Short mmCIF file of C-alpha atoms in Angstrom, two decimals:
data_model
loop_
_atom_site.label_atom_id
_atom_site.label_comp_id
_atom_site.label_asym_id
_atom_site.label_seq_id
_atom_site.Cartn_x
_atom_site.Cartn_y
_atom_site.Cartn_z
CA UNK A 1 16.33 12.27 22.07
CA UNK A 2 19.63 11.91 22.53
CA UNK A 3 22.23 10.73 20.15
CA UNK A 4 25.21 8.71 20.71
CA UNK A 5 28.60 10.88 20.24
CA UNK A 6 31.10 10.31 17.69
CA UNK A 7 33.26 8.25 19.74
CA UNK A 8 30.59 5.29 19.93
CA UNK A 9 30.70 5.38 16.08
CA UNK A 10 33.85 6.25 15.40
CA UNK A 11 36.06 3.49 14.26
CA UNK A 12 38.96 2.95 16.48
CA UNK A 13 41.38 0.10 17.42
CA UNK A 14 39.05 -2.16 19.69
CA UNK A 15 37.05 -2.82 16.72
CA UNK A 16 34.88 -5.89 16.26
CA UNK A 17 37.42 -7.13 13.83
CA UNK A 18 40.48 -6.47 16.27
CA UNK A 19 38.95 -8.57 19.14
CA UNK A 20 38.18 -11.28 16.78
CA UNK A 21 41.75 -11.61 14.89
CA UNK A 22 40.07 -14.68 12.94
CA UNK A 23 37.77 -12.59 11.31
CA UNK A 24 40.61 -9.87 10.38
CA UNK A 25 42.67 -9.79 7.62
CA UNK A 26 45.76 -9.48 9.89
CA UNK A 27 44.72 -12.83 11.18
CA UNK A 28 47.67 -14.33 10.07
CA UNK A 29 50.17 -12.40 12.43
CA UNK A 30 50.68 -14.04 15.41
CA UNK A 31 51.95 -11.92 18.34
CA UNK A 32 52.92 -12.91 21.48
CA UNK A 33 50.42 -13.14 24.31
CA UNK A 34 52.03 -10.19 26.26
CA UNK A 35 52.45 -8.14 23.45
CA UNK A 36 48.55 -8.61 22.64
CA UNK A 37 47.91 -7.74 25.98
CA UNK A 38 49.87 -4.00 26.14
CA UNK A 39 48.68 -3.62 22.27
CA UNK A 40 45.35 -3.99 23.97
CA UNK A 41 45.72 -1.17 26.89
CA UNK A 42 47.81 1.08 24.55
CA UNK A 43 45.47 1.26 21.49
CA UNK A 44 41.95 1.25 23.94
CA UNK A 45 43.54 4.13 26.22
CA UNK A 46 44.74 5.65 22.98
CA UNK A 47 41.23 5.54 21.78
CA UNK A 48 39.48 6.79 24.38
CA UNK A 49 41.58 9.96 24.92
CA UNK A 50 41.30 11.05 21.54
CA UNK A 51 37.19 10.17 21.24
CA UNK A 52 37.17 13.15 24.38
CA UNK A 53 39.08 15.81 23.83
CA UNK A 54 39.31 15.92 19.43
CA UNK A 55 38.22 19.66 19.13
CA UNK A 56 36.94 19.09 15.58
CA UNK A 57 35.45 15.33 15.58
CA UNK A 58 35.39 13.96 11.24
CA UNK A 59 32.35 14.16 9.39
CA UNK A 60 31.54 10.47 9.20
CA UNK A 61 28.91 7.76 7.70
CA UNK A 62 25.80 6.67 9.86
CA UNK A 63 23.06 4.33 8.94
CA UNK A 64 24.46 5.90 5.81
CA UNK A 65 23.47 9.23 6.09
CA UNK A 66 26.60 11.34 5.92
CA UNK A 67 26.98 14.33 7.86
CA UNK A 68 27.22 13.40 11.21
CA UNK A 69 29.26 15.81 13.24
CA UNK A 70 29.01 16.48 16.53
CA UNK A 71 26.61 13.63 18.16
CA UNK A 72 23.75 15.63 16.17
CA UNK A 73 22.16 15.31 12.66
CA UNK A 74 21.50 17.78 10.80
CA UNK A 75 18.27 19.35 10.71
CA UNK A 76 17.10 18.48 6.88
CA UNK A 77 17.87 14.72 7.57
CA UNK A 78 15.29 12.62 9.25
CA UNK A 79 16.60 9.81 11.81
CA UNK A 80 16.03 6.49 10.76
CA UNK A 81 16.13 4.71 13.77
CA UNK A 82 13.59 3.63 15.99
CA UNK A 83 12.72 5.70 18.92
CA UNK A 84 14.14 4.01 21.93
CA UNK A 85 11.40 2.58 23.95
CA UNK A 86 10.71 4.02 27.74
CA UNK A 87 10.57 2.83 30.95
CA UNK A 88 6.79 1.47 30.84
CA UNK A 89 7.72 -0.09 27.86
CA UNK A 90 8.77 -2.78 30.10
CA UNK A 91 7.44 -5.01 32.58
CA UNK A 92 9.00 -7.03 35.93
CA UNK A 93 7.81 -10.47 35.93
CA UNK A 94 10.23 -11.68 38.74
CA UNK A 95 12.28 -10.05 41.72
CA UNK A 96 15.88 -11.54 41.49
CA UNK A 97 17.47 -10.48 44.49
CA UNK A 98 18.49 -7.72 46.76
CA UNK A 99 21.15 -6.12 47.26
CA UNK A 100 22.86 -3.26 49.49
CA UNK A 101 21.70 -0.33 47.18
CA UNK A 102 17.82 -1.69 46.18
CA UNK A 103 16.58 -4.68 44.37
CA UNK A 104 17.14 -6.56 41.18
CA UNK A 105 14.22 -7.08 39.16
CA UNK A 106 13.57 -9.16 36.21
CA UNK A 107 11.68 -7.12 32.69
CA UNK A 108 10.34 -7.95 29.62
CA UNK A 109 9.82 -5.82 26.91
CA UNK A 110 6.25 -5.66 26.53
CA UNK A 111 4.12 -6.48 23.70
CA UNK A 112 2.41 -3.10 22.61
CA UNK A 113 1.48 -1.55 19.14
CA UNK A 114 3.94 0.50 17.53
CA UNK A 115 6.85 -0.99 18.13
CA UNK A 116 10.07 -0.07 15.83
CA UNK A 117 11.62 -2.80 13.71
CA UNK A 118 14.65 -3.53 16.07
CA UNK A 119 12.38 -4.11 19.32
CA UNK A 120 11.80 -7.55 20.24
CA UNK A 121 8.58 -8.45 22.59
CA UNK A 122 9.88 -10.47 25.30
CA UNK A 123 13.52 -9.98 25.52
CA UNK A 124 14.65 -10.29 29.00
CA UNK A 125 16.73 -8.15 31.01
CA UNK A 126 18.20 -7.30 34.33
CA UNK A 127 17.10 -3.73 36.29
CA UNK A 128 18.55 -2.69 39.62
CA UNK A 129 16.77 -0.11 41.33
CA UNK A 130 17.99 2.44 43.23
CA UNK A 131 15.86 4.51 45.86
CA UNK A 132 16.65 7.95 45.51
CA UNK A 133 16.02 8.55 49.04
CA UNK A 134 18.70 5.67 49.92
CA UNK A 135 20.65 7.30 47.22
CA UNK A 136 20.93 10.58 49.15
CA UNK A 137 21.86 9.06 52.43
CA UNK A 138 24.64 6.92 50.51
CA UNK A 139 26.17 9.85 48.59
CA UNK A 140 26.62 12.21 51.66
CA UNK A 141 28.44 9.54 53.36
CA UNK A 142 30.23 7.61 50.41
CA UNK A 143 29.40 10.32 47.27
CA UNK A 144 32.40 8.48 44.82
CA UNK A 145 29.82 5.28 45.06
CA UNK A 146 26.73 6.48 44.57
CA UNK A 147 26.75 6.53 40.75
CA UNK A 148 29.94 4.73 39.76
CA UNK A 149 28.55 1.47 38.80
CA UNK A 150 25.69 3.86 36.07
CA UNK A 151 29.07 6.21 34.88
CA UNK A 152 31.61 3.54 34.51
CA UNK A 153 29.18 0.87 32.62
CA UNK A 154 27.82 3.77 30.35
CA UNK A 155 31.54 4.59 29.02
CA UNK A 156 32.06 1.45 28.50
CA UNK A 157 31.78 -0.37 24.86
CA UNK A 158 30.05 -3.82 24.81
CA UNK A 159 32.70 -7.16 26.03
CA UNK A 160 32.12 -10.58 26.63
CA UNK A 161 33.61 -10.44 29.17
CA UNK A 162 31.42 -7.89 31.51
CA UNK A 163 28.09 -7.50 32.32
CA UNK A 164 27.10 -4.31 30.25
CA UNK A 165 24.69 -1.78 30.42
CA UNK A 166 21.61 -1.15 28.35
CA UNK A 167 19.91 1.92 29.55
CA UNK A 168 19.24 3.83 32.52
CA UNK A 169 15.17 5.23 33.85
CA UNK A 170 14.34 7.18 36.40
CA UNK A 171 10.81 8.29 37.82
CA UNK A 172 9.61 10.23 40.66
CA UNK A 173 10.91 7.66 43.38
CA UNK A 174 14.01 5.19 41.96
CA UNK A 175 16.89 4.97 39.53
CA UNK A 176 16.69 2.14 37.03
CA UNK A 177 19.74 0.84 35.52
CA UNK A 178 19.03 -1.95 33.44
CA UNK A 179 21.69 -4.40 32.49
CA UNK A 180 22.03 -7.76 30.49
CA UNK A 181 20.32 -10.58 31.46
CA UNK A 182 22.89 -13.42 32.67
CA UNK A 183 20.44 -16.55 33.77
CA UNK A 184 22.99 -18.79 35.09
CA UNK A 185 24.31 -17.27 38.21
CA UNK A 186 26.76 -16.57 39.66
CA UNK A 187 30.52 -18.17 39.28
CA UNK A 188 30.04 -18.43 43.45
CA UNK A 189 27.26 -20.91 43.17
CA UNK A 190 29.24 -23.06 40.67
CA UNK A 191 32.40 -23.24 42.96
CA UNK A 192 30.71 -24.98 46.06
CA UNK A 193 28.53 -26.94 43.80
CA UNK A 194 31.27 -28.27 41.34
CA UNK A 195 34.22 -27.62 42.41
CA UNK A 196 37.23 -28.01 43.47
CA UNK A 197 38.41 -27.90 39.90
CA UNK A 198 41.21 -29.83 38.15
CA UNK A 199 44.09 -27.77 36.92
CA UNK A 200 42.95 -27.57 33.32
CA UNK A 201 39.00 -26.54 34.10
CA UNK A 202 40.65 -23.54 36.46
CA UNK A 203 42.90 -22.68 33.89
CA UNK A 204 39.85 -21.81 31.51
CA UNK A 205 37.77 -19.94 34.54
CA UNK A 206 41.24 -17.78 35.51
CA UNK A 207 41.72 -17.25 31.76
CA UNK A 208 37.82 -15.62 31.19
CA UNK A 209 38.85 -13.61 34.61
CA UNK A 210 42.01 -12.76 33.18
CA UNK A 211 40.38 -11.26 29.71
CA UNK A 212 38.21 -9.37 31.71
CA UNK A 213 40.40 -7.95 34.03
CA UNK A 214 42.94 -6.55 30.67
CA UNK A 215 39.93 -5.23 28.76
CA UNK A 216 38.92 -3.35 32.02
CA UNK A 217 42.66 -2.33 32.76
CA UNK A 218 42.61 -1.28 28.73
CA UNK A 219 39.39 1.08 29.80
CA UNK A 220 41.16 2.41 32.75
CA UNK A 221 38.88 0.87 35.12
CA UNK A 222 39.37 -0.86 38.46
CA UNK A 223 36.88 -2.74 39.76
CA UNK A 224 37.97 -3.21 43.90
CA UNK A 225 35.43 -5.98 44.69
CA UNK A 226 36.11 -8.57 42.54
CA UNK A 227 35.18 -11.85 43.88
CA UNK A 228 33.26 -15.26 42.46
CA UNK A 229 30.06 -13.30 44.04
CA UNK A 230 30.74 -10.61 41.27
CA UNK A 231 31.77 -13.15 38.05
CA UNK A 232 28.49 -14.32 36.24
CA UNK A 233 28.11 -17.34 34.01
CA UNK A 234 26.95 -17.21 30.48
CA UNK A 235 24.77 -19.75 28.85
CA UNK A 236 27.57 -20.42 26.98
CA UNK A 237 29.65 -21.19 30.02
CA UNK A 238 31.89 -18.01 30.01
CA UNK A 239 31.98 -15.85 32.07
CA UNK A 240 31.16 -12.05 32.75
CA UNK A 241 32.36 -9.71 35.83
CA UNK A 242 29.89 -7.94 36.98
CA UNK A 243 28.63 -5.08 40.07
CA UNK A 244 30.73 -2.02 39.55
CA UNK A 245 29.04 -0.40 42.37
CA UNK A 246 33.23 0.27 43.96
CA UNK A 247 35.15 1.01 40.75
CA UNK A 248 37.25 3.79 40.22
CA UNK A 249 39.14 4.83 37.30
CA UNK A 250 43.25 4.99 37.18
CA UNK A 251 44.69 7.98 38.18
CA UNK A 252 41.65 10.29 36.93
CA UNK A 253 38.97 10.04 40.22
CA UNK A 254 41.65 7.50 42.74
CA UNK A 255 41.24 10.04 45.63
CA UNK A 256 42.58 10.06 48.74
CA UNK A 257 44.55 6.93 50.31
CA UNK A 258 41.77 6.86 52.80
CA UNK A 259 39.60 6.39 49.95
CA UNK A 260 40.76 2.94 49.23
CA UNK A 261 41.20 1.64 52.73
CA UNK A 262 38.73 -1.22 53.69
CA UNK A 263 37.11 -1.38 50.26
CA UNK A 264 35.70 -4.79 49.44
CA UNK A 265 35.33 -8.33 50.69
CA UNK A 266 37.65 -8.97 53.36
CA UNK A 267 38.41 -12.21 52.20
CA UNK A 268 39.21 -10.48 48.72
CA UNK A 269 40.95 -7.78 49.75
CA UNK A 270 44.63 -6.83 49.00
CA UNK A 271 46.95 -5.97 51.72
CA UNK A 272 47.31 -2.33 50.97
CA UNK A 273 43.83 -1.48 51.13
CA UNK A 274 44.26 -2.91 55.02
CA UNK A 275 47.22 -0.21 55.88
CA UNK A 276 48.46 3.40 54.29
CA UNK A 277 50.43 1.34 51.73
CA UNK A 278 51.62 2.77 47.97
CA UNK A 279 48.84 2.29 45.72
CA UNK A 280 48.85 1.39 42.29
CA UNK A 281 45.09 0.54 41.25
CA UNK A 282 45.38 -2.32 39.38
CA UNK A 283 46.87 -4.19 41.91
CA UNK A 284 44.30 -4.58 43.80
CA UNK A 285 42.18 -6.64 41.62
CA UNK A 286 45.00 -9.01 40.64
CA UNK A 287 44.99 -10.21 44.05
CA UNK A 288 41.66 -10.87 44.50
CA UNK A 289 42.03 -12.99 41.04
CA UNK A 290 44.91 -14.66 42.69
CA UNK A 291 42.71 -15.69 45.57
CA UNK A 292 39.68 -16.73 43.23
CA UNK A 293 41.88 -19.07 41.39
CA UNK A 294 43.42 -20.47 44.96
CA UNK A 295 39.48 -20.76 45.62
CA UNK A 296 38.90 -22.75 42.41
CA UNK A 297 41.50 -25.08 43.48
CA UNK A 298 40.70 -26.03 47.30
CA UNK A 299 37.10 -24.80 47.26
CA UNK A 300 37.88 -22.61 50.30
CA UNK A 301 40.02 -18.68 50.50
CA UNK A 302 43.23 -19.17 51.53
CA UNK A 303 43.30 -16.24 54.17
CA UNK A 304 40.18 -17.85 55.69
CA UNK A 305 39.35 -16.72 59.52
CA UNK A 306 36.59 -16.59 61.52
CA UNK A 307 36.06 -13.33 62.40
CA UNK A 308 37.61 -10.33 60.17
CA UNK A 309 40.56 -8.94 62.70
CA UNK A 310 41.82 -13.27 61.86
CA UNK A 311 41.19 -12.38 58.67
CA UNK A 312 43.04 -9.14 58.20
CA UNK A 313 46.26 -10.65 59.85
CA UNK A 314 46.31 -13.23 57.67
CA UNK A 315 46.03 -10.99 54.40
CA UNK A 316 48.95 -8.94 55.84
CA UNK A 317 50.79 -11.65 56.79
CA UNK A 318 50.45 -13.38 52.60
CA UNK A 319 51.10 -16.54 54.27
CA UNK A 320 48.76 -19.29 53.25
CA UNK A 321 48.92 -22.78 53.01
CA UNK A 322 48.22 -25.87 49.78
CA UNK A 323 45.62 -28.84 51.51
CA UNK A 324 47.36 -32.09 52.52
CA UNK A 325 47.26 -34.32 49.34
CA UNK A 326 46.27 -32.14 46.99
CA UNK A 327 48.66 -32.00 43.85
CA UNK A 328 50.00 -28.47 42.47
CA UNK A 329 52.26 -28.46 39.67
CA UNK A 330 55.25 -26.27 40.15
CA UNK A 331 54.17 -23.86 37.35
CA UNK A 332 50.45 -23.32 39.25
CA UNK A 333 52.20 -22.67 42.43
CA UNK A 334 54.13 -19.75 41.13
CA UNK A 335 51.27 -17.94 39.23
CA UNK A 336 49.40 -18.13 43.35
CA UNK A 337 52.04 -17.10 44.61
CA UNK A 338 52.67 -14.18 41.91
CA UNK A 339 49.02 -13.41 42.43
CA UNK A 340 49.64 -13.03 46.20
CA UNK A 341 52.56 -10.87 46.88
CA UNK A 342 51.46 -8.69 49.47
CA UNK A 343 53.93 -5.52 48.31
CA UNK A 344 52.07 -4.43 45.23
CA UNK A 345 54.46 -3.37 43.25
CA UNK A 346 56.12 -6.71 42.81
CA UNK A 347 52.20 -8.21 42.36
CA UNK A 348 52.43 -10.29 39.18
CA UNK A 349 49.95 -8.29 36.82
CA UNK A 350 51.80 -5.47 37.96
CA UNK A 351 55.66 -6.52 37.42
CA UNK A 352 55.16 -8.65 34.94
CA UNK A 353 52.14 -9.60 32.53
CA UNK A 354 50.27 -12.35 33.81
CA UNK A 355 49.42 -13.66 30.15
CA UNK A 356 52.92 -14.12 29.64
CA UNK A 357 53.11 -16.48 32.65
CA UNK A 358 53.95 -20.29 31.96
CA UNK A 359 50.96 -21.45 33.35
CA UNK A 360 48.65 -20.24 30.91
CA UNK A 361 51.01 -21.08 27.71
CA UNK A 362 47.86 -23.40 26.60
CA UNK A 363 45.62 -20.74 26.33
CA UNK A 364 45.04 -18.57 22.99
CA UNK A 365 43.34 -15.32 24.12
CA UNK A 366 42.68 -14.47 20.47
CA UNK A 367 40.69 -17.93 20.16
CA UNK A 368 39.08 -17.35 23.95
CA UNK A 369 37.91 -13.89 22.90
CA UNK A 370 36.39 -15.30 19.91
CA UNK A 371 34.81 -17.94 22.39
CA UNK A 372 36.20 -21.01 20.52
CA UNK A 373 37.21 -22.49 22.82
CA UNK A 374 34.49 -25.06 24.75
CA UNK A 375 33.52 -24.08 28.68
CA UNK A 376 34.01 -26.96 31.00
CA UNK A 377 30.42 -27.18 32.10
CA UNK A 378 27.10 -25.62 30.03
CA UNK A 379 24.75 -24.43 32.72
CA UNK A 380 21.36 -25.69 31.51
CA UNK A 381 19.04 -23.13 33.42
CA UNK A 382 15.29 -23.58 33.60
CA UNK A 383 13.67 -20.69 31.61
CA UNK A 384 12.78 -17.57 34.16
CA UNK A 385 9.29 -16.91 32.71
CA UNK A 386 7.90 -21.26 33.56
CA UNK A 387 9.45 -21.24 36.74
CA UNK A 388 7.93 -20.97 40.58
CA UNK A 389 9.03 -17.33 42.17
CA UNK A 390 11.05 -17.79 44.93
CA UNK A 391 10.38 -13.88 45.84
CA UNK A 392 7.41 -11.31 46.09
CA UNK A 393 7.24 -9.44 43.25
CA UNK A 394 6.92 -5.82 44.74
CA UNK A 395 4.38 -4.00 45.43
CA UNK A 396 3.31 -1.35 42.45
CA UNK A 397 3.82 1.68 44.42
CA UNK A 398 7.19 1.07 45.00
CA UNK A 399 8.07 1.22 40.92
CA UNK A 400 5.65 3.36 40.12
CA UNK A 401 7.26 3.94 36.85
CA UNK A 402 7.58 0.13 35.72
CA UNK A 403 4.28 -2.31 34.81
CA UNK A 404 3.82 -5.19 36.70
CA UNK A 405 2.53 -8.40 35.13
CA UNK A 406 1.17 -10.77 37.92
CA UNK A 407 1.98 -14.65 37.36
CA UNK A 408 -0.32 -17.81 37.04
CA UNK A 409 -1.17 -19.14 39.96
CA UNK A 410 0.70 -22.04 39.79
CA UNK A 411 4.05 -20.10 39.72
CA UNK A 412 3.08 -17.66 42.40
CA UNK A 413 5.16 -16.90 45.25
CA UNK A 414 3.74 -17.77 48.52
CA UNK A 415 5.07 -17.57 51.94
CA UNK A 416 2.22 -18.42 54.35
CA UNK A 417 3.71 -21.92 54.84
CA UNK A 418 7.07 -22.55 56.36
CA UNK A 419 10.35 -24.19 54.76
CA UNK A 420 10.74 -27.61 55.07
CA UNK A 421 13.65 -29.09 57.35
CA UNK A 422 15.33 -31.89 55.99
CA UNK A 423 14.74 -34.66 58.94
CA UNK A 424 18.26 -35.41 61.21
CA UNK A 425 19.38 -38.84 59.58
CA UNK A 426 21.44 -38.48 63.40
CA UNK A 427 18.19 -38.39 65.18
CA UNK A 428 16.56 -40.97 62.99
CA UNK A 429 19.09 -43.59 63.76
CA UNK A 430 18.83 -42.82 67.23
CA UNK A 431 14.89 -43.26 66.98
CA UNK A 432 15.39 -46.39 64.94
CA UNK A 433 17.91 -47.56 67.77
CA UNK A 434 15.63 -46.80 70.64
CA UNK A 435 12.78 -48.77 68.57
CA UNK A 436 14.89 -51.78 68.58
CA UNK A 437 15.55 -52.06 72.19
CA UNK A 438 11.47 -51.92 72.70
#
């Protein structure tokens, strides 16, 4: 069994206590937004370079036991931790989705003797698996995506503000990499349903992208799809960014320019990904915020076409246009058009610190990171495990190395009868007209 390294117990700057300031006793200092934010990338890159490469790592307290040097225990002390449970320790009870690398399955920690203190039967979490046959194919044509999303979730240390990673399994056939659990889907699905938003509910939703977007830029990690697709919603009503499956980290793996060219949605994507443009990382996600927020707005991208070459002119272009009657303060206006400066080096996020921008002067990021502040609209989610499947669980041979537990009948998922279509109310009225003239 492996044990976690010195650097995930080490204490360091992005502390529990320093991302909740109320619960510190520095509490009372109150620092500027910006200077939180660059206290924030200096002290996490800080961290992280010295948790790698300290030669001689302190002999430090765990589970009180001292000793600990290393990432190993010494031999005369006994670990007191549960052994961490294995793959068949789970089960899938639901398929979620699919997706361009395998499917997304939801598992349940199953109830089985032996069990250590700190498992809990039924907890529910997400598992994408990855074929390693697919897997093979991918990395001999795109090898820096293969495992990105699995090595840049791993380093990371737990935030709100992303969808983290719990373990990963492997058997004879697939990869497992099991994630949290998010139930309320995706921010997407919340923008054509309730949306457009007024000023003050977008300002929340940019602010929970915003956190995200520093603690990843404080990790060294960009994430090059970012998109309302990508951006899950807590029960709580935050949200969590999620699918790493095109990050890269700053200036350690960026790669060639060619590297970077046509990655991501091409409704998200920055200008210099579409040409041989000077990169610089970061700038590439703070666009794509830029055009979630416009999204939040209108309800629509503004670089909409209808077929990509439309839309690729129009992302070079940066020209984009407010809808007829809908009111934009002057302060809104320039944190869009910030977001959407198509030479990257003048990209606001990149000159300049976005948190420092007038438009979010309402916003404490200390009390959003604590999550005092209250989300705009609970999701109230049926619970997975009473609900009808809406997709075939698969079959056991394809996860040979996870359980399957079967459903009652009366939440089973069955195909053998078609959809229903929602009757014309066009063709009824012209029914109901013909009717009348008999």
């Amino acid at each position: 069994m492996r044990y976690p390294t010195p650097s995930s117990t080490k204490p360091s700057e992005s502390s529990r206590a320093t991302r909740h300031p109320s619960r510190s006793p520095k509490a009372n200092a109150a620092p500027s937004k910006g200077i939180h934010a660059r206290k924030h990338v200096l002290k996490t890159s800080k961290t992280r370079g010295a948790s790698h490469y300290d030669p001689k790592p302190p002999c430090i307290t765990v589970h009180g036991l001292p000793g600990y040097t290393g990432g190993l225990l010494p031999p005369d002390v006994v670990d007191p931790r549960p052994p961490a449970l294995p793959l068949d320790g789970f089960e899938c009870i639901r398929t979620l989705g699919d997706g361009a690398y395998g499917h997304v399955l939801l598992v349940r920690v199953r109830d089985q003797p032996n069990l250590g203190k700190l498992a809990r039967p039924g907890s529910l979490f997400a598992v994408k698996v990855l074929s390693k046959e697919r897997t093979k194919i991918t990395h001999q044509k795109y090898p820096a995506d293969t495992h990105a999303e699995r090595m840049h979730l791993s380093a990371l240390p737990w935030s709100p503000w992303v969808n983290g990673v719990i373990g990963v399994f492997k058997d004879e056939l697939n990869l497992y990499l099991m994630l949290e659990f998010i139930p309320s889907g995706c921010f997407y699905d919340v923008i054509q349903t309730r949306g457009p938003f007024d000023a003050a509910t977008a300002r929340f939703y940019f602010a929970n992208i915003v956190s995200g977007l520093y603690f990843l830029r404080g990790e060294g990690i960009i994430h090059r799809d970012l998109k309302p697709a990508n951006i899950l919603v807590r029960s709580d009503g935050y949200l969590a960014i999620a699918d790493f499956g095109y990050a890269r980290l700053d200036k350690i793996d960026n790669g060639p320019i060619t590297d970077w060219l046509m990655i991501g949605t091409p409704l998200y994507m920055a200008p210099e990904t579409l040409c041989y443009q000077h990169m610089t990382g970061f700038s590439v996600d703070w666009w794509a915020a830029g055009v979630t927020l416009y999204e939040m707005l209108t309800k629509r991208t503004p670089f909409f076409g209808t077929d990509e070459n439309k839309i690729y002119k129009r992302v070079s272009s940066g020209k984009y246009k407010w809808p007829k009657g809908l009111r934009v303060s002057a302060s809104l206006k320039s944190i869009v058009a910030g977001l959407l400066t198509t030479t990257a080096e003048d990209r606001l996020g990149i000159k300049g610190s976005v948190l420092d921008h007038p438009w979010l002067d309402n916003i404490d990021f200390d009390k959003l990171d604590a999550g005092n502040y209250m989300a705009p609209w609970i999701p109230e989610a049926p619970a997975p495990t009473q609900t009808w499947l809406n997709k075939g669980l698969p079959p056991p041979h394809h996860i040979p190395g996870l359980k399957i537990c079967l459903p009652a009948v009366h939440r089973e998922w069955d195909d053998r009868l078609p959809r229903k279509q929602l009757p014309n109310v066009a063709d009824q009225l012209c029914t109901a007209g013909r009717m009348a003239q008999k």
